[in-house]
Amino acid sequence: ESDDDLAPPRLIPISVMLDWYVNPVHAPLIVAKQRGLFEQRGLDVDIQSPADPSVPPKLVAAGRIDLALSYQPQLHLQVDQGLPVTRIGTLVATPLNALVVRADSGIESLSQLAGKKVGYSVGGVEETLLSTMLAHNGLNLDDVEMVNVNFSLTPALISEQVDAVTGAFRNFELAQMKLEGVEGKAFYIEEEGVPTYDELIFVANRDTLDAHRDAYRRFLDAVGEATAWIINHPDEAWQRFTAYDPSLDTPLNEAAWDATLPRFALRPSALDAGRYRDFEAFLLEQGQISAQSPVSRLAVDLDAP
Amino acid sequence: MPSPPPGLEIRDASLTFDQRPLFHRLTASFESGSWTCLLGRSGSGKSSLLRMIAGLSLPDNHRLTLTVSDARPLRGRLAWMAQRDLLVPWQRVLDNVMLGARWRGQANAKDRQRALTLLDQVGLADKAGQWPSTLSGGQRQRVALARTLFEDASIVLMDEPFSAVDAITRLELHELACQLLVGRTVIMVTHDPQEALRLADRILVLQGEPAYLITQPTPTCRRPRPLADIELQQCQAELIARLREPAHA
Amino acid sequence: MPSPPPGLEIRDASLTFDQRPLFHRLTASFESGSWTCLLGRSGSGKSSLLRMIAGLSLPDNHRLTLTVSDARPLRGRLAWMAQRDLLVPWQRVLDNVMLGARWRGQANAKDRQRALTLLDQVGLADKAGQWPSTLSGGQRQRVALARTLFEDASIVLMDEPFSAVDAITRLELHELACQLLVGRTVIMVTHDPQEALRLADRILVLQGEPAYLITQPTPTCRRPRPLADIELQQCQAELIARLREPAHA
Amino acid sequence: MPERASSAPGPNASLARVGRGLLAAVVLIALWQLTITLADVPRYILPSPLAVARALVDQHQLLAYHASITAIEIVGGLIGGVLLGLATALALARFRPLRRTLLPVLLVSQAIPLFALAPILMLWLGYGLLPKILMAMVIIYFPVASTGYDGLRQTPQGWLDLADTLGVNRRQRLLKVQLPAALPALASGLRMAASAAPIGAVIGEWVGASRGLGFLMLNANARLQIDLMFAALVVLVGFAVLLYFGVDTALRRAMPWQRDAVETPD
Amino acid sequence: MPERASSAPGPNASLARVGRGLLAAVVLIALWQLTITLADVPRYILPSPLAVARALVDQHQLLAYHASITAIEIVGGLIGGVLLGLATALALARFRPLRRTLLPVLLVSQAIPLFALAPILMLWLGYGLLPKILMAMVIIYFPVASTGYDGLRQTPQGWLDLADTLGVNRRQRLLKVQLPAALPALASGLRMAASAAPIGAVIGEWVGASRGLGFLMLNANARLQIDLMFAALVVLVGFAVLLYFGVDTALRRAMPWQRDAVETPD
Ligand SMILES: Nc1ncnc2c1ncn2[C@@H]1O[C@H](COP(=O)(O)OP(=O)(O)OP(=O)(O)O)[C@@H](O)[C@H]1O
Ligand SMILES: Nc1ncnc2c1ncn2[C@@H]1O[C@H](COP(=O)(O)OP(=O)(O)OP(=O)(O)O)[C@@H](O)[C@H]1O
Ligand SMILES: [Mg+2]
Ligand SMILES: [Mg+2]
């Protein structure tokens, strides 16, 4: 008998930084870790969360961590600013972003926002998205007052400090409002003139991608398996999810859970190149980026031949 | 001065530091309008006694029964000149002289004039506009003296008021103090037997362990007495002999 | 003491405050091992002159050429006792006496013993462990004196070192100082003519406007001289007459 | 005239102290409840004291775990910040002409919002305890350096002169004369630093952490568990109050000569 | 032995001061560039001084607009915070037994991370200038109150005794004796408050704003316009340095007796 048989197999370490504190949108990652799907594929995945969503992609670009969760609109800005990052997978394949008003506000169409206060939490492209939505409804940015309410979208809306908030997550803020006894009404941005996009994506360092390609492929494979399992066993998945950290077991997360499940990308590594091309063109037209980058710079499909 | 100055009587004055009684059940009376000089060895408790009479806090156990002859409170009728000059650095010399009026918020042009006159009398008219930190030791003491005289109080407690000035200035200040403090009840601590004999109606020596008060004879002529006065020189010899007595005698 | 104390010579000493010259191109020499007493009216610049000799900063224009007889720097051979006691509140009395050794980081058991002896000699053996803030004015001054004597320097500058102690203690301290400072070059400021005559080899009076230095005769007998000495009393009359001279004579 | 006698503070004094401290808690809670009742603040913005108390009890294990992490960061930051601040103050006092050059450089450490530094710190130090301790240090550092320096440069001239004639060199003068003379000023800075230390650690945790009260607060806030967030806040405030009074007491002990004194000025 | 003569500081002195101030800027920029060069920090984490300078020039209009808003908040916060802090210090000194009760209450204002208060402030005050000024006040308030109180309770006993015998009442004693005696300590707190004021305003802006340097920084950060963010940071730091030295100079003016003095202690 040799010692080598008893020693655990060498795992490849991968550090992943979420976009924000753990919440139901991270379920595939958490469940994959809980169920040992990463180990099965020879990976040792370390999950961290930041307090500022703009930080993780920078750390990826600087080579400090391997993977970060980011947002597709942010990715375009990052690449435009010369960060050597690229999308390698998708966690949530639709926009989560929505413009939310109180259901009792009487606002039935965005054209009614004229003269109203709109709260947002800095995201980088919120202004552009709102401007597009307003234009779609015959208004422009000067017709509303934008207020950055940073930490507190829901409280600002519930307490009627603002008339609408943009940048709210449709799976989360609506549930939050309901818990506080206020019904919310969401305007989905892809229905208001904004090209659709992937909300949550995994980004990696483009310069070192080749060295990790195989590990990342296995990583996404595990995420994909976890996603499928969650959809098949939502209640059991909830148990697994909350077991990761008991403090996750809150009414809000429970309420958000059901709203989140349909949003997960069932094929995390699949790339819809059209979305990236279109959104890049949209941002260029809006003057948010200085030059159009080819899709090959923005995103890769690890399984592409 | 509208009313005659009160006389003071202290009874049962006791002071103990660290279980060592400095004095115990001391008794003394200070007649209305009299000038008493208090002498005694360094550390015998003179300054503390003055503080007790002034009603100031002391760090340790002390007690005193103080009777004022007209039975009215002393507050506002008493001026205290500490052993240190206690000039405040953020007021100019003139304002330090009229500090009482300033602090009580009642300084007016007349006060200013009076302060200037007093400064002139202590020989510091030209320093009126300076900061205290630019004064010499003796000059600071004279400003403190002027401040005490400025109060125009009927009871005046002074703790070694002339210790830092030169011999000649000291004689001049004696004259000034005698003139301005006529009719006040004065208690003054000094280390200079000649000074005591020049100024005092009554000399008390704090002596012994625990200390008691001994009254020493003073010359009979008018104050301030000339140093050459024969009687003064006799008394001086006697006083010095008394001071020389060992503490535990 | 290994080497004989240096003599000092000052030339061209000038001091001006606010355009008013206090003194101008003053010259004086202090012989090796001699005791000089410096007298003068309050504010005449005695303390400032001492500071200049000690090499301390002054706020305004001043200049001085100082020649040391053995041509070596004074640093480390000079002790200065200021007019204020300058006790540091964060050291106990004993540590204040051996402050020089403490601050230079070289205090040892012998220093401690010596400091205790000195404290005993100034009559404060029982206060060794107390904080300075619990001392009376005269006690503080005696601690400062002990600290100055502790330095065992060959040049000693003292600014009114006995002003706050009683007459008897003062006589005792005179003896002590004379004994411990034998063979040192001493310059001492005082306001007390008797004290000067008791202690000095040489008396200098700072007088006039701008001031100049006048040498006054001293008695010839051994120091400390008894106050009853005839010659001393003669000199005293002369000295007081000198001091009395109006400043602008 | 009245008889005057003073009496030393008895053992009751410290009891009264504790009593007054408790009174503070009562006042605070009353203010808190009053705010809610009078201003009608919704519970998702400011929960009631009772709800928070319940969270404190129910989640005491969670709180204790995160609090212990934060406590380590606080202590580390406090020690590091005080040492560094003291060193800075001494350096500034020693090389005074440098003041105009160095002080602005240090000021910058105060004026930079820490979030701008977060990526740099994480880049260099990762997300362990170290960057949090560093953040707490940065916050603590300046009050100590600033008050310390102010104290050091205000040494009464007389003592400096004395040191000069006693043949003390510049280093000794700084450490044995200026430093003790600056203690009261420094104490002021230390008290402030102590009360700022917890928030320093928490800000460090916001930069990126998976443990600690700051993490817990943001996390709870994001999940609208406002009760839990305020419970964490209560613990944090408790730390600050404890530290302030602890440091205050320690400082009094360190300056025994300030206690039994009727001190006189100038 | 050398001839000793002192000379008054000439007009060159203030020139030298400015020179040393400039030196500070040079040192800072050198440190900054060195960090980038040696540690190889990518430019999207820490841009080069040159890039930031370019942003400063190119975007000067934008920066000036947002800076003017922040400046108003800073000044408002500074005035409010100093007045409130001073009032608190005086109240604490006046009613000393209250200390154990009141001080913890005030400490709480320091120990609460402002983001926890943000929703409450927003609820009551909306998104105008007021909540930002209030945040800056909260930050400035405590150093002033704390150092002020420390200064007030350390009045040398001799002056208090003197005030007593001069028949001064408690209010006058507080304002005319204790307050001037506390000025040096208070000055220390004011200097610190001045340097903390800008960050207070910026934190206020993070809570919710549509203008101001803090807003600009968050926005630029989210858009990865790191050059612009650091340009805003430079302006902010400039404010802090200017305020610190401005307040320092004003305080020296306000204490003329501290200048021409060879002061002696105890
Ligand atoms: N806080 C204190 N703690 C202990 N002892 C003290 C305290 N304050 C004063 N003493 C002691 O009380 C005694 C009397 O002090 P006091 O100042 O009254 O003396 P004094 O007669 O004025 O002396 P001097 O002539 O030197 O001024 C001294 O021995 C002093 O050491
Ligand atoms: N900083 C200063 N600015 C202006 N004048 C000053 C300053 N310092 C001292 N003086 C003046 O210098 C003169 C000499 O002061 P000094 O202390 O040397 O006098 P002195 O002879 O020691 O007096 P005393 O016997 O009163 O101690 C005084 O008139 C004083 O007002
Ligand atoms: Mg006394
Ligand atoms: Mg003098």
PDB file of N, CA, C and O and ligand atoms in Angstrom, chain B residues 136-137, chain C residues 47 83 159-160, ligand 4:
ATOM      1  N   SER B 136       8.583  89.896  33.164  1.00  0.00           N
ATOM      2  CA  SER B 136       9.534  89.248  34.079  1.00  0.00           C
ATOM      3  C   SER B 136       8.778  88.768  35.315  1.00  0.00           C
ATOM      4  O   SER B 136       7.622  89.135  35.532  1.00  0.00           O
ATOM      5  N   GLY B 137       9.422  87.937  36.115  1.00  0.00           N
ATOM      6  CA  GLY B 137       8.771  87.373  37.292  1.00  0.00           C
ATOM      7  C   GLY B 137       8.200  88.437  38.223  1.00  0.00           C
ATOM      8  O   GLY B 137       7.058  88.335  38.671  1.00  0.00           O
TER       9      GLY B 137
ATOM     10  N   SER C  47      17.181  87.996  34.631  1.00  0.00           N
ATOM     11  CA  SER C  47      16.865  86.639  34.182  1.00  0.00           C
ATOM     12  C   SER C  47      17.280  86.441  32.733  1.00  0.00           C
ATOM     13  O   SER C  47      17.803  85.393  32.354  1.00  0.00           O
ATOM     14  N   GLN C  83      13.761  80.970  37.518  1.00  0.00           N
ATOM     15  CA  GLN C  83      13.008  81.722  38.515  1.00  0.00           C
ATOM     16  C   GLN C  83      11.748  80.943  38.924  1.00  0.00           C
ATOM     17  O   GLN C  83      11.345  80.977  40.079  1.00  0.00           O
ATOM     18  N   ASP C 159      18.512  81.652  39.585  1.00  0.00           N
ATOM     19  CA  ASP C 159      17.664  82.836  39.471  1.00  0.00           C
ATOM     20  C   ASP C 159      16.733  82.903  40.674  1.00  0.00           C
ATOM     21  O   ASP C 159      15.732  82.205  40.732  1.00  0.00           O
ATOM     22  N   GLU C 160      17.070  83.759  41.636  1.00  0.00           N
ATOM     23  CA  GLU C 160      16.283  83.910  42.866  1.00  0.00           C
ATOM     24  C   GLU C 160      15.968  82.558  43.497  1.00  0.00           C
ATOM     25  O   GLU C 160      14.801  82.198  43.679  1.00  0.00           O
TER      26      GLU C 160
HETATM   27 MG    MG F   4      13.832  87.505  36.781  1.00  0.00          MG
END
